[in-house]
Coordinates of C-alpha atoms and ligand atoms in Angstrom, one line a residue:
X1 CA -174.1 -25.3 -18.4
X2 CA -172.8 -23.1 -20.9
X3 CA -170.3 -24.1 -23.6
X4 CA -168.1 -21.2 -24.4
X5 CA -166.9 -21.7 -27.7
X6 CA -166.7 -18.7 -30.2
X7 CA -169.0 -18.4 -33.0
X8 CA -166.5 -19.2 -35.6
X9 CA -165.4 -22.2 -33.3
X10 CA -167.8 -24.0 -33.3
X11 CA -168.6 -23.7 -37.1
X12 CA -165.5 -25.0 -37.8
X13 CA -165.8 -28.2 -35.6
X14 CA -169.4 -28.4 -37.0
X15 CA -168.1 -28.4 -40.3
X16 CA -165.5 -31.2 -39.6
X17 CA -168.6 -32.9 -37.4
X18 CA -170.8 -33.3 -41.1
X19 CA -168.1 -35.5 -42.4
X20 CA -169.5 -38.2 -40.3
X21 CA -171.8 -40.8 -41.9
X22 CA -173.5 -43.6 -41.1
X23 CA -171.9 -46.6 -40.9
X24 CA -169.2 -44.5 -39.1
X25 CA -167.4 -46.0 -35.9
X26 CA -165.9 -42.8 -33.9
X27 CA -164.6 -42.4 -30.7
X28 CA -163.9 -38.5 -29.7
X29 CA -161.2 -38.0 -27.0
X30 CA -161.5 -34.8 -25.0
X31 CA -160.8 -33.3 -21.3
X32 CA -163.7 -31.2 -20.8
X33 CA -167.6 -30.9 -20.6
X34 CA -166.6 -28.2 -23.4
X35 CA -165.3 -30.3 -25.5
X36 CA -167.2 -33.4 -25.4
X37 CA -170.7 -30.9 -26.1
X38 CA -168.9 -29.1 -28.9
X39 CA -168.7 -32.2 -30.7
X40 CA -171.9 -33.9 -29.6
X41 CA -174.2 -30.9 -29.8
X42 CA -173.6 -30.7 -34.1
X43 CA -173.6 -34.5 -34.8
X44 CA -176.7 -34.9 -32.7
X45 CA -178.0 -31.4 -34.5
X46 CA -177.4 -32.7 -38.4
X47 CA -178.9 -36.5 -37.0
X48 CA -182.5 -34.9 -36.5
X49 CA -181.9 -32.7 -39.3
X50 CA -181.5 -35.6 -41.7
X51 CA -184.1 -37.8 -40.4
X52 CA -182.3 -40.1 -37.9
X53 CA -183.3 -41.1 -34.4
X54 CA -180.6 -40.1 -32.0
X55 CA -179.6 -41.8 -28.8
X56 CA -177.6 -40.5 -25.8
X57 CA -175.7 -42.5 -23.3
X58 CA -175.4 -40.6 -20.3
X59 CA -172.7 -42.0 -17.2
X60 CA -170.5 -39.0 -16.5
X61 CA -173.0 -36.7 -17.1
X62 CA -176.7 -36.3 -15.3
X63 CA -179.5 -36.4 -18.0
X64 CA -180.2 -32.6 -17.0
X65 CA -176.8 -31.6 -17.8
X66 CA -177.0 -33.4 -21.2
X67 CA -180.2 -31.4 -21.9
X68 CA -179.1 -28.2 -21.0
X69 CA -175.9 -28.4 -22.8
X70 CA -177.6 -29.8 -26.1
X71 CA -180.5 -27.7 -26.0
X72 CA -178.0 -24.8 -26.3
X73 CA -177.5 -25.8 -30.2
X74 CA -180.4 -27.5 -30.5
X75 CA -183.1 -25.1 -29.2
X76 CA -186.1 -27.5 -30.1
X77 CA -184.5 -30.6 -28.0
X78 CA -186.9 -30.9 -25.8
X79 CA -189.6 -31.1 -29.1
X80 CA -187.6 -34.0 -30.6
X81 CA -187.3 -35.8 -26.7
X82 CA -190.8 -35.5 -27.0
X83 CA -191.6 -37.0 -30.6
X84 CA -189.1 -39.4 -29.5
X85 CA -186.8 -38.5 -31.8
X86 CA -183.7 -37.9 -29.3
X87 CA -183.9 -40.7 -26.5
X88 CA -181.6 -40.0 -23.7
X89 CA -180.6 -43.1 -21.6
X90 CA -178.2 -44.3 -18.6
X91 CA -175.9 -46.9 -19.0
X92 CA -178.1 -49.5 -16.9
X93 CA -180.4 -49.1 -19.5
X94 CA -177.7 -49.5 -22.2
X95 CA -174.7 -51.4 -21.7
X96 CA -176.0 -53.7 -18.5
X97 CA -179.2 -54.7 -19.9
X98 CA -178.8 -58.6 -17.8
X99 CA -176.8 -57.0 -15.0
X100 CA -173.4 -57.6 -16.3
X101 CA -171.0 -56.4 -19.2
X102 CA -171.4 -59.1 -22.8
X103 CA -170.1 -57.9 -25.8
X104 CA -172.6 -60.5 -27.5
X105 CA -175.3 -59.5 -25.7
X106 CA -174.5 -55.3 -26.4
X107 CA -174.2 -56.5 -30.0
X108 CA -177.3 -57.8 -30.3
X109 CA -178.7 -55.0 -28.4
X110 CA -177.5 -52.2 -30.9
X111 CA -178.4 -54.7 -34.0
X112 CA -182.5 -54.8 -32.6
X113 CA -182.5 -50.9 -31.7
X114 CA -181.3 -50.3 -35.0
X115 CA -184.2 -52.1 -36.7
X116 CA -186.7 -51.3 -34.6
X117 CA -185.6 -47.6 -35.4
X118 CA -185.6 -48.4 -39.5
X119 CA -189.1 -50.4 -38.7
X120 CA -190.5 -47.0 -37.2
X121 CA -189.3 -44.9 -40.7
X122 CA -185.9 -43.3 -39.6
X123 CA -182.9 -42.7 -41.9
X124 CA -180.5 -43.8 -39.2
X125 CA -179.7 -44.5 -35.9
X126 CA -177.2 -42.4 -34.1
X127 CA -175.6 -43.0 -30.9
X128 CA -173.5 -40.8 -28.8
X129 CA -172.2 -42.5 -25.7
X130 CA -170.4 -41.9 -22.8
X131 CA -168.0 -44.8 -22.0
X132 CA -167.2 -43.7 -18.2
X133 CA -169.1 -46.8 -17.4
X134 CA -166.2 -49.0 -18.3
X135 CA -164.0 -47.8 -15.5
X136 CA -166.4 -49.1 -12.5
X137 CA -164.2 -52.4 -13.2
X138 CA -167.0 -53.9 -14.9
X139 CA -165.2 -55.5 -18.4
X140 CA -161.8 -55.1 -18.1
X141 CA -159.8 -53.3 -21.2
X142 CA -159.3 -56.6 -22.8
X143 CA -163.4 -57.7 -23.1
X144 CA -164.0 -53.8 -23.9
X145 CA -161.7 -53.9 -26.7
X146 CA -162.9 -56.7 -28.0
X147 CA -166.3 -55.6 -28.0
X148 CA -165.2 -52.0 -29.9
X149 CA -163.1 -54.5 -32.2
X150 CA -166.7 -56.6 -33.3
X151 CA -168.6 -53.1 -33.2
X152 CA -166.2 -52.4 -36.2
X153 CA -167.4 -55.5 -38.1
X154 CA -171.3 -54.8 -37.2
X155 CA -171.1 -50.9 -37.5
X156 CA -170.9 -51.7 -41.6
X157 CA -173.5 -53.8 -41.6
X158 CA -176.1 -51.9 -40.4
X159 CA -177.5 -48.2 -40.7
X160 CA -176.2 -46.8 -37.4
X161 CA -173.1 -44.4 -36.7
X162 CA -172.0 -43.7 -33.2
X163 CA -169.3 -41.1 -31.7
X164 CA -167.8 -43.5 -28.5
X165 CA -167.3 -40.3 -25.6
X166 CA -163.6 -41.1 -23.9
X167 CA -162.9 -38.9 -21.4
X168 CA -158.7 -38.4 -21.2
X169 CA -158.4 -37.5 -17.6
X170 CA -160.8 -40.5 -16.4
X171 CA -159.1 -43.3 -18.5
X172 CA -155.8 -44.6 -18.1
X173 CA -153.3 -43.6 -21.2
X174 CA -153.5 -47.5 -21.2
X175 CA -157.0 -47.6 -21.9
X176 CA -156.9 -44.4 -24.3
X177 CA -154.1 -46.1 -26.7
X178 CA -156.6 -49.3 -27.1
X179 CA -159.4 -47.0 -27.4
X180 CA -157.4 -45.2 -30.1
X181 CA -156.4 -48.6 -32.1
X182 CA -159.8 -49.7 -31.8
X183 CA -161.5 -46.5 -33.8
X184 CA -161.3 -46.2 -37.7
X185 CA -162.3 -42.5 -36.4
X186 CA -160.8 -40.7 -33.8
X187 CA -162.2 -37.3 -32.6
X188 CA -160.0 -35.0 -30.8
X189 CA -159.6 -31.1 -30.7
X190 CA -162.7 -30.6 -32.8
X191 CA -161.5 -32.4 -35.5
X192 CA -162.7 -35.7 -37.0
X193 CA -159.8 -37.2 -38.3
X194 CA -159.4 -40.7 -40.5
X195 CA -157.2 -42.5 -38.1
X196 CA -154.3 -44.2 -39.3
X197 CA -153.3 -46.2 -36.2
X198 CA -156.8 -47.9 -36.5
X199 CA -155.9 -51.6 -36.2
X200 CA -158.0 -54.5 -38.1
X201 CA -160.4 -56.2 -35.5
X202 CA -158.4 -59.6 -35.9
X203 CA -156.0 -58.2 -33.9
X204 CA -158.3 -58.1 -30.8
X205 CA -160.3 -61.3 -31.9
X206 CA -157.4 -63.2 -33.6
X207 CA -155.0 -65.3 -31.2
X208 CA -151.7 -64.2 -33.3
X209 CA -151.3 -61.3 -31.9
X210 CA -147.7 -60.6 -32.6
X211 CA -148.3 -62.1 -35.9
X212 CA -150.9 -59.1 -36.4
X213 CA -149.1 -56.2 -34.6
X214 CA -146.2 -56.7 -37.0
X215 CA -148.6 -56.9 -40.4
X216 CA -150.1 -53.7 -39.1
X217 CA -147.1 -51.8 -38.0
X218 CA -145.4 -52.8 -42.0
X219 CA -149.3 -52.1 -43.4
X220 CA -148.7 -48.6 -41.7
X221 CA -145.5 -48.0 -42.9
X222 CA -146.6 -48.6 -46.1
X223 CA -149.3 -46.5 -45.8
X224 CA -147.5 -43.5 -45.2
X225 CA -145.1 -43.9 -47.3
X226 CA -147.7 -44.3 -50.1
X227 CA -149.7 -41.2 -49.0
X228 CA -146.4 -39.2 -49.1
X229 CA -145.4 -40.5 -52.7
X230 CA -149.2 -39.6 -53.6
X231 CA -148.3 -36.1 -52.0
X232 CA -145.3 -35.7 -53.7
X233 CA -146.4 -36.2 -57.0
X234 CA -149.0 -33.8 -56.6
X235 CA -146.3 -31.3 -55.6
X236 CA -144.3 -31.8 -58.8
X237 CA -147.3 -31.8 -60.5
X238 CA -148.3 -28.3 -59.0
X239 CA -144.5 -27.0 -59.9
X240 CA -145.0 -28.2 -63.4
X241 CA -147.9 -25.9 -63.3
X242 CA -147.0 -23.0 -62.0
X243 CA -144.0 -22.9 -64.4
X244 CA -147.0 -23.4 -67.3
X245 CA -148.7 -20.6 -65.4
X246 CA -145.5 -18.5 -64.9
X247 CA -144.9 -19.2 -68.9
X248 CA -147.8 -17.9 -70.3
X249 CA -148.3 -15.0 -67.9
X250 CA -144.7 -13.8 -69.5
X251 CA -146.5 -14.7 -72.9
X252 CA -149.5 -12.5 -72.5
X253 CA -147.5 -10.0 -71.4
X254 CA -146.2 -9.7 -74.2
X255 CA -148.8 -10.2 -76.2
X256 CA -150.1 -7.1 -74.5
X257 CA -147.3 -5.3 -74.9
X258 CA -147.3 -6.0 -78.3
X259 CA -150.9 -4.8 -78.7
X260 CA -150.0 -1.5 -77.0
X261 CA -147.6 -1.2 -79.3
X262 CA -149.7 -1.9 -82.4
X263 CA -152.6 0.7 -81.5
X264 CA -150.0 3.4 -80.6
X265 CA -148.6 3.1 -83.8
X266 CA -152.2 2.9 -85.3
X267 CA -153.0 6.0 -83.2
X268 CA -149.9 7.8 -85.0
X269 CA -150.9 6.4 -88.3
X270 CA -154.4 7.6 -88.0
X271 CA -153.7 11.2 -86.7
X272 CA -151.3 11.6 -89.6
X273 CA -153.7 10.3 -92.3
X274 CA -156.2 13.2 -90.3
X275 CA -153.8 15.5 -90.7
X276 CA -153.2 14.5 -94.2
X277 CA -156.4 14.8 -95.0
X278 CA -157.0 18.2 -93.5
X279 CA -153.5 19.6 -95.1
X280 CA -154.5 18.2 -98.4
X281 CA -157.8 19.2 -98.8
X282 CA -157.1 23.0 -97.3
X283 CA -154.4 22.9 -99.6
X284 CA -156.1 21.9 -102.6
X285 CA -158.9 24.7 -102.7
X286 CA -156.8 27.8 -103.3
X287 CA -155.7 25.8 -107.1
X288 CA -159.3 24.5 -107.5
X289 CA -160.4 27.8 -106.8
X290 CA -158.5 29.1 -109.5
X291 CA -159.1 26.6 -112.1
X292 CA -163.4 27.5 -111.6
X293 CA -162.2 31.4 -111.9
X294 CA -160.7 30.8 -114.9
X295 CA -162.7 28.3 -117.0
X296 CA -165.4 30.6 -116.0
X297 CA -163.9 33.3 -117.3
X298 CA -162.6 31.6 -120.5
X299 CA -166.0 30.0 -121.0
X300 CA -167.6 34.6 -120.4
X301 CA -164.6 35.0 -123.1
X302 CA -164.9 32.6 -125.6
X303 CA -168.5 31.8 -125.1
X304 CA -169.4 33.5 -129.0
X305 CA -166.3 32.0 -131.0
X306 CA -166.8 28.2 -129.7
X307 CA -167.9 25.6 -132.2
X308 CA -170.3 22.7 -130.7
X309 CA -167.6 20.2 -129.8
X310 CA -165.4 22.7 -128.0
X311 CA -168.4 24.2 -125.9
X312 CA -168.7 20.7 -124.9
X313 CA -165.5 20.2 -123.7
X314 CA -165.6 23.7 -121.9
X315 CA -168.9 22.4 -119.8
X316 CA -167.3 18.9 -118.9
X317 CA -164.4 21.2 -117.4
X318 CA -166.3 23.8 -115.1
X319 CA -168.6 21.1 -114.1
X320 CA -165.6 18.5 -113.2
X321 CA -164.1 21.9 -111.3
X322 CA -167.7 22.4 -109.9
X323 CA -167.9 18.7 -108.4
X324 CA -163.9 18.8 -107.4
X325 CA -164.9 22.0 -105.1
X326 CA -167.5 20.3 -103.5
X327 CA -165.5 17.2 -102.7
X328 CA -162.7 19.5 -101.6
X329 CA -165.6 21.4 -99.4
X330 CA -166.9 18.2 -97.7
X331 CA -163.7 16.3 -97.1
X332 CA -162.3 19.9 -95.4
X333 CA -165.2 19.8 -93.1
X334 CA -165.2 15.4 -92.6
X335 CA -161.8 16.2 -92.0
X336 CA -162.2 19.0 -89.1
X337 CA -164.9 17.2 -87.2
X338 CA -162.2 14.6 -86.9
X339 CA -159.1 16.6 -86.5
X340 CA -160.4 19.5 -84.5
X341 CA -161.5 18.6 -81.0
X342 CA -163.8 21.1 -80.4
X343 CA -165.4 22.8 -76.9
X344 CA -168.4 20.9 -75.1
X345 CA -171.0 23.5 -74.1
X346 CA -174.2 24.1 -73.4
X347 CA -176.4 23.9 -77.0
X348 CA -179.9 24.9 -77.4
X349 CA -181.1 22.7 -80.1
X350 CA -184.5 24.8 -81.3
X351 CA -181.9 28.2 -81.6
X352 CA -179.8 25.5 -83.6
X353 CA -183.1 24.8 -85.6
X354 CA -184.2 28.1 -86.4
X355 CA -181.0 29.1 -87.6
X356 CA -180.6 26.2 -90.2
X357 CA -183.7 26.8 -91.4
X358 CA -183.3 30.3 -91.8
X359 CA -180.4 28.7 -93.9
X360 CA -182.2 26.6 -95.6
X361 CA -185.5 29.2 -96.5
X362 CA -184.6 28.6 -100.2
X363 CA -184.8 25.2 -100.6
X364 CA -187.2 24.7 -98.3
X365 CA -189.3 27.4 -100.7
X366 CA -188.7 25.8 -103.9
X367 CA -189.0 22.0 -102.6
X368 CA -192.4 23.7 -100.6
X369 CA -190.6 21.6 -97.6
X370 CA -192.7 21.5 -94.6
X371 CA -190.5 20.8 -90.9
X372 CA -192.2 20.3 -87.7
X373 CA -190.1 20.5 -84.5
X374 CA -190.9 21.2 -81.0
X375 CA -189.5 20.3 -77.3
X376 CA -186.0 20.3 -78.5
X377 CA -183.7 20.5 -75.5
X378 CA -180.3 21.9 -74.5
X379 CA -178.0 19.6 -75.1
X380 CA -173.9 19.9 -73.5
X381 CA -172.3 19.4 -77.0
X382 CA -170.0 20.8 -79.9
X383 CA -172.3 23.4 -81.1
X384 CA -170.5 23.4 -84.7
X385 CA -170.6 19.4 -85.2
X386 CA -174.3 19.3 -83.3
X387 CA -175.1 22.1 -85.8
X388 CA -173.5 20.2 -89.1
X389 CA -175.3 17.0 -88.3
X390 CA -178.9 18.6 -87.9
X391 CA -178.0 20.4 -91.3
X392 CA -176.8 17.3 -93.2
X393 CA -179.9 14.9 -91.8
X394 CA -182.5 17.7 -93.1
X395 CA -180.6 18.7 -96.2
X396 CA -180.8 15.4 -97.6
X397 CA -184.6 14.6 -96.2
X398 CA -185.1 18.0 -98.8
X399 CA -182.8 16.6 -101.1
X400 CA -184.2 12.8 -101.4
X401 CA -187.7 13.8 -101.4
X402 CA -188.8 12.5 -105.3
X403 CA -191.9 13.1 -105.8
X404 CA -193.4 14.4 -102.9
X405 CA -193.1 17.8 -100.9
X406 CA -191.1 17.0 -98.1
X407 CA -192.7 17.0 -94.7
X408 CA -190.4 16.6 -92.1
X409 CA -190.6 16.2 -88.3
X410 CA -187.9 16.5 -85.4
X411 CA -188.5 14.7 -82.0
X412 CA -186.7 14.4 -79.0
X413 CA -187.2 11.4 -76.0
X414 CA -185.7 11.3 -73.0
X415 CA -184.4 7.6 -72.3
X416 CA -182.5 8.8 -68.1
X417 CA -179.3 8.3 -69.6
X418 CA -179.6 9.7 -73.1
X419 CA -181.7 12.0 -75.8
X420 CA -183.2 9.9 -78.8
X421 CA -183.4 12.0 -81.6
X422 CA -185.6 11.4 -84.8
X423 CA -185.4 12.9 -88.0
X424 CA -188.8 11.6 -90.5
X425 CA -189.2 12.5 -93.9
X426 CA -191.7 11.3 -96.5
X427 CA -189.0 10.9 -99.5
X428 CA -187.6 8.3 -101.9
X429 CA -186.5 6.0 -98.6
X430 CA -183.7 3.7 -98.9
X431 CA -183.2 0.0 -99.5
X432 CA -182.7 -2.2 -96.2
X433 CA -179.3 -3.6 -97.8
X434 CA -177.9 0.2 -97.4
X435 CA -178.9 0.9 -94.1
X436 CA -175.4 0.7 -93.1
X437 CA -173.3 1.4 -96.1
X438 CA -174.9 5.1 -96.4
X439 CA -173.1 5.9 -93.3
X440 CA -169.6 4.7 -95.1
X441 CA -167.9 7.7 -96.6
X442 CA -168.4 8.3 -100.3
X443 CA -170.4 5.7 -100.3
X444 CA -173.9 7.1 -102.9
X445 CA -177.1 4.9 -104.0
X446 CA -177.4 7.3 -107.1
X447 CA -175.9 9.1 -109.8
X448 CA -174.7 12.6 -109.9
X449 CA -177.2 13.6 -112.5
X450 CA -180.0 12.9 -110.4
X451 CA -179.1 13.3 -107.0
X452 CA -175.7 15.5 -106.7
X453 CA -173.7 15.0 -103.6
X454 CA -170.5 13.5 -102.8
X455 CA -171.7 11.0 -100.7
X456 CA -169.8 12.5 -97.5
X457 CA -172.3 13.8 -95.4
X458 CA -174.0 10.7 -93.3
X459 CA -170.3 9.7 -92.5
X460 CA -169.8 13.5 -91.1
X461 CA -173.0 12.8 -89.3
X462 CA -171.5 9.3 -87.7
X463 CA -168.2 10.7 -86.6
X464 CA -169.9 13.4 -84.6
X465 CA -172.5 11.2 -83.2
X466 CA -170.0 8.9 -82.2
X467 CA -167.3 11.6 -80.9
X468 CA -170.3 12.8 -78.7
X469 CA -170.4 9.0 -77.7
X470 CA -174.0 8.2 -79.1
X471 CA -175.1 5.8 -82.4
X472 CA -176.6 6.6 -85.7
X473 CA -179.2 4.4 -87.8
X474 CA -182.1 4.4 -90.3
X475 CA -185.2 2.7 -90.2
X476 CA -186.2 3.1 -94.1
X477 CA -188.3 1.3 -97.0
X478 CA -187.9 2.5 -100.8
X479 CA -190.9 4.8 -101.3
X480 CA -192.0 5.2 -97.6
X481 CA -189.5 7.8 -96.6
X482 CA -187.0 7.4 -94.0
X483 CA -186.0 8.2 -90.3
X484 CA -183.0 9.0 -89.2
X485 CA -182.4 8.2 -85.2
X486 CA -179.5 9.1 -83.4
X487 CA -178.4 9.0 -79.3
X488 CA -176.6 12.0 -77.6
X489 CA -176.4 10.8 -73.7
X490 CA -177.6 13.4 -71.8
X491 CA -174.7 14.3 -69.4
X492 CA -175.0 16.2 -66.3
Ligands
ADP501 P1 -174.8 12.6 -100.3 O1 -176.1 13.2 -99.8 O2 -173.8 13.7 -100.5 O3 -175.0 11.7 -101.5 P2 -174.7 11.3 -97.8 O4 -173.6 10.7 -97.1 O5 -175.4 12.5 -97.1 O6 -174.2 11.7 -99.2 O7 -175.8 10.2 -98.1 C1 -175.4 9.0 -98.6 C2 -176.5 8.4 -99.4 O8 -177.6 8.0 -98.6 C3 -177.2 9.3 -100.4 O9 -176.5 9.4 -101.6 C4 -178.6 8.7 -100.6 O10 -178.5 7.7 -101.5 C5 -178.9 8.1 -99.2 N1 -179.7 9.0 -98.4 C6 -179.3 9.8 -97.4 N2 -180.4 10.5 -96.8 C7 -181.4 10.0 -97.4 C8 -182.9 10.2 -97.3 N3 -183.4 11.1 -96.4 N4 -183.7 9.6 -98.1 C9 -183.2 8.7 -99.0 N5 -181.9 8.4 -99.2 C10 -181.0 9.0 -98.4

């Protein structure tokens, strides 16, 4: 036979099928071979899964029909029949072991198969069984009851679970509400559900029945209303926090808002301190200009009718112009690499080389520089900025040098997503407590007299690194010379 359910179907009513345990007293109430399998098949299924010996009562059904319809979820029944592992019986085998129906005599039939089956090493016993055996007259609704009433009692006592099969359009609605009341579990449209009409054995065993019907019917009552004070109080308690939610959503949002705020204005503040510092510093060079012209010229005029003092004061004031043009110089250019968003194109770094040290041919003369380069690539960049930071890098692996004539060398990797530049000299190196503070603007390790510069340059070099969206460090020891590595991602 073929159980049509779809896919998704059947994993529901599987799902819902796991919930039941052992020590679980279920009856499932269904109208169809369809049904009854959909159910049966997944709690037989997760039995042999989990190590429990799994019995069938067959009645309505022939064993071969049982087979076929199981061994469509199962596909390894026929293994486990073999092992032993899934026993399918009839009900002469099962319920009419002396020839007639005794609830004491079932009882004590279920309580020795369950040991035997712990004695041979399984987890459980499971037992799914069709009750279509009850109509042929044989107990009577009063003696089945009461022998589904004492299963209750002996179903927690022992490791066994059982799914009791009721088919609706065999029993009489009669027999289906007593089978209903007499199941902690009830079964029905796939769905194992905790079954709140479930009444206390007692009232099948007990002789106040009235007595009994009424306690449960006020237990019930009470029951429900409980459950709905339980569910009510989790509703609040989910309104209280989706106001709390709602609440600080709106605060968040404004904090955001807020934030926006804050960096636009910070973006304002910043451009106008750029602009500032381009305005000023363009501004400033024209006077500064002048005031070198003219001390120089003073200083050409006066030069013979100076006293000692005075020529003294004459150098401290073209050398303090000297150093102000300089500053002016850098901050101008710091201040256009920041200002000035310049072009991306395509930059061929060993044209870029040759040029700077065409440059550079007089320091690099009088220092008796060496520089070693090769493999450079072509790079999509600002040629001006690319151009500065090569420049500034080299300059000061002349500059720093000490004692030694600089050798320097230029390498290039390719990492896939970026260039790794390197830029090695053999010069004064630099302290490990400065690797970071060189790159700060106007930030020097060393006075003027010994190492002029205005302490600019490395913080040029960072901004352009950065604007081309790489990083800048130093790997240096004093005396050991330093390297200078840098990231430009490599781009299309
Ligand atoms: P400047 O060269 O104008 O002083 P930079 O920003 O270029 O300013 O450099 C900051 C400081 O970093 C320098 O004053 C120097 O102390 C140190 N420095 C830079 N390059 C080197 C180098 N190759 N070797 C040793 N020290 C260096």
């Amino acid at each position: 036979m073929e159980i049509n359910n779809r896919p998704e179907e059947a994993e529901k009513i599987a799902a819902s099928v796991k919930h039941i345990h052992v020590h679980d007293h279920t009856c499932s109430i269904y109208e169809n071979q369809t049904e009854q399998f959909s159910v049966v098949a997944p709690f037989i299924k997760f039995g042999l899964e989990g190590g429990d010996k799994c019995l069938y009562v067959a009645d309505e059904n022939t064993v071969d029909t049982v087979v076929s319809a199981l061994s469509e979820f199962i596909p390894d029944l026929e293994d486990h029949m073999s092992a032993g592992r899934f026993v399918i019986v009839e009900k002469e085998d099962a319920y009419f072991e002396p020839g007639y129906f005794s609830p004491e005599l079932m009882i004590e039939a279920i309580r020795r198969k369950t040991e035997e089956t712990k004695q041979q090493g399984y987890t459980s016993l499971r037992i799914a069984a069709e009750m279509s055996w009850a109509l042929l007259g044989g107990p009577g609704v009063e003696r089945l009851m009461e022998y589904e009433s004492i299963v209750n009692h002996l179903y927690e006592e022992l490791d066994v679970s059982a799914i009791c099969l009721y088919n609706k359009t065999r029993f009489t609605p009669e027999m289906i509400r007593h089978v209903i009341l007499t199941h902690p579990i009830v079964i029905y449209k796939g769905t194992v559900c905790r079954n709140f009409n479930f009444v206390l054995p007692q009232y099948y065993t007990g002789s106040d029945r009235e007595a009994a019907d009424i306690n449960h019917t006020l237990e019930q009552i009470l029951d429900v209303e409980n459950r709905e004070q339980i569910l009510r109080d989790k509703n609040r308690e989910l309104q209280h926090m989706n106001e709390r939610l709602r609440d600080e959503i709106s605060m968040r949002k404004q904090t955001e808002e807020m934030l926006l705020r804050t960096m636009k204005d910070l973006e304002r503040s910043n451009e106008e301190l750029q602009q500032f510092a381009y305005v000023a510093s363009h501004d400033l060079q024209e006077p500064i200009r002048m005031v070198s012209t003219y001390t120089k010229l003073l200083e050409r005029e006066l030069k013979d009718h100076l006293d000692e003092r005075t020529r003294g004061f004459m150098f401290f004031v073209t050398d303090g112009a000297k150093r102000m043009h300089s500053l002016i110089q850098d901050l101008l250019t710091f201040s256009r690499v920041t200002s000035r968003k310049e072009k991306f194109e395509k930059v061929d770094l060993s044209i870029i080389l040759t040029e700077i040290l065409h440059d550079f041919q007089v320091a690099i003369a009088d220092h008796k520089a060496e520089i070693y380069y090769r493999d450079l690539p072509v790079l999509k960049a600002a040629p001006f900025q690319i151009r500065q930071l090569f420049q500034n890098i080299i300059q000061n692996a002349i500059k720093f040098s000490g004692e030694n004539n600089p050798v320097i060398r230029i390498a290039a990797e390719n990492n896939g997503e970026e260039w790794l530049f390197s830029i090695s000299d053999n010069g004064i190196g630099i302290d490990k407590e400065y690797h970071e503070k060189i790159f700060i603007i106007f930030q020097r390790l060393y006075e003027k007299e010994r190492y002029p510069g205005t302490g600019i340059g490395l913080a040029v070099c960072k901004k352009i690194v950065e604007l081309h969206g790489g990083r800048i460090w130093v790997d240096s020891e004093p005396g050991r010379g330093s390297t200078f590595y840098f990231t430009i991602p490599a781009g299309e």
